[in-house]
Amino acid sequence: MKSFSYERVATAAEAASALGRTKGAKIIAGGTNLLDLMKLGIEAPDHLVDVNGLGLDKIEETAEGGLRIGTLVRNTDMAADARIRADYPLLTRAVLAGASGQLRNKATTGGNLLQRTRCPYFYDTAMPCNKRKPGSGCAALSGASRQLAVIGGSEACIATYPGDMAVAMRALDAAVETVRADGTTRSIPLDQFYHLPGTSPDVENDLAADELITHVTLPAPVGGEQTYTKIRDRASYAFALVSVAVIRHSDGSGRVAFGGMAPKPWRAEEADAAMAKGAEAVTEIAFAGANPTEDNAFKLPLAQRALAKILHGKGE
Ligand SMILES: Cc1cc2nc3c(=O)[nH]c(=O)nc-3n(C[C@H](O)[C@H](O)[C@H](O)COP(=O)(O)OP(=O)(O)OC[C@H]3O[C@@H](n4cnc5c(N)ncnc54)[C@H](O)[C@@H]3O)c2cc1C
Ligand code: SF4
């Protein structure tokens, strides 16, 4: 493992300034993803900025009737929060579908959003991977692609975004709040936060090098019946092959976001409008333009059937 320096910071401004000051610096929060990647030589930061002392571990109510979740709120605490369980049950269900109890106790909100792909070639440093080493090629295109993206990929990369929490947050229209070294702050809707790979699969999100996540905001509750269904190879401790986050109202309207299908949580607002017509209509719109491989074409009917099961009242 490459040697690196380490500092603990006490404020978000100090963290952003440390990122701006030191080339090759990275934030460390729970460390459950970053440390694994460092041990495997996939990530090699020169400097680690430990944000665990920032105190951003609270969930507060916003003036708009929503919630503002500090980046250091642990996944377990988010899932257990009484307001989230009552008003955003989709989020509790998605978080609890991820990882294991031990990991969720450590994993943070910001770290979860920024977890990296589980493409097997990204983890195999003997293989070409444009995401790990830009310009080296993509082993998945001619290799095993069963877990990989059916839509949103490119000729440079077909990796999926692996997480669960962000899929629920996409359906809930969450936004990410950030701060930069010069003190500027912004709020980025989750849909705009993640980038599709295009020709630069190593650029996965909208964050600048000196920018960190401070909070995630949820708009006022939208109600409805909220379901998160995750289909995976093992019943626990496995990433989604396909996941479906659904909010459904009694008049048949609603929202749907998919995980495991694309390089980011996948939602097409036009597809939401077709919800009353059923799963086939929704998935036809959501996955128009899909370009699956022979290995992963099964994900399209699987997503449709998972949604149909929910819409017929047999979710989870
Ligand atoms: C065995 C195993 C199984 C798993 N299964 C699942 C699963 O089924 N579903 C699922 O969703 N997840 C799963 N995970 C992933 C897990 O959810 C993530 O590892 C975890 O959420 C990352 O959070 P963290 O705080 O530990 O992040 P870290 O590892 O500390 O950081 C992750 C990344 O985020 C960056 N970062 C962290 N905080 C900030 C911030 N505030 N601003 C800017 N950058 C930041 C870091 O620099 C790093 O690049 C699994 C992980 C493991 C090890
Ligand atoms: S799909 Fe993406 S992450 Fe996987 S090998 Fe290709 S470039 Fe790397």
PDB file of C-alpha atoms and ligand atoms in Angstrom, residues 117 119 121-122 128-131 137-140 148 156-159 201, ligand 2:
ATOM      1  CA  THR A 117     -18.938   0.442  -8.398  1.00  0.00           C
ATOM      2  CA  CYS A 119     -17.788  -4.137 -11.384  1.00  0.00           C
ATOM      3  CA  TYR A 121     -12.877  -5.748 -13.350  1.00  0.00           C
ATOM      4  CA  PHE A 122     -12.684  -2.495 -11.403  1.00  0.00           C
ATOM      5  CA  PRO A 128      -8.003  -2.974 -18.111  1.00  0.00           C
ATOM      6  CA  CYS A 129     -10.557  -0.598 -16.600  1.00  0.00           C
ATOM      7  CA  ASN A 130     -11.215   2.971 -17.777  1.00  0.00           C
ATOM      8  CA  LYS A 131     -12.756   3.890 -14.454  1.00  0.00           C
ATOM      9  CA  GLY A 137      -9.889   0.014 -21.884  1.00  0.00           C
ATOM     10  CA  CYS A 138     -12.897  -1.798 -20.479  1.00  0.00           C
ATOM     11  CA  ALA A 139     -12.585  -5.516 -19.765  1.00  0.00           C
ATOM     12  CA  ALA A 140     -16.316  -5.827 -19.108  1.00  0.00           C
ATOM     13  CA  LEU A 148     -23.547  -4.499 -15.174  1.00  0.00           C
ATOM     14  CA  ALA A 156     -15.910   3.302 -22.227  1.00  0.00           C
ATOM     15  CA  CYS A 157     -17.790   1.803 -19.247  1.00  0.00           C
ATOM     16  CA  ILE A 158     -20.950  -0.148 -18.411  1.00  0.00           C
ATOM     17  CA  ALA A 159     -20.548  -0.265 -14.625  1.00  0.00           C
ATOM     18  CA  PRO A 201     -16.023   6.994 -16.461  1.00  0.00           C
TER      19      PRO A 201
HETATM   20  S1  SF4 B   2     -17.405  -1.479 -16.899  1.00  0.00           S
HETATM   21 FE1  SF4 B   2     -16.390   0.355 -16.120  1.00  0.00          FE
HETATM   22  S2  SF4 B   2     -15.656  -0.284 -14.106  1.00  0.00           S
HETATM   23 FE2  SF4 B   2     -16.064  -2.166 -15.291  1.00  0.00          FE
HETATM   24  S3  SF4 B   2     -14.147  -2.658 -16.386  1.00  0.00           S
HETATM   25 FE3  SF4 B   2     -15.324  -1.401 -17.745  1.00  0.00          FE
HETATM   26  S4  SF4 B   2     -14.526   0.651 -17.311  1.00  0.00           S
HETATM   27 FE4  SF4 B   2     -13.981  -0.586 -15.568  1.00  0.00          FE
END
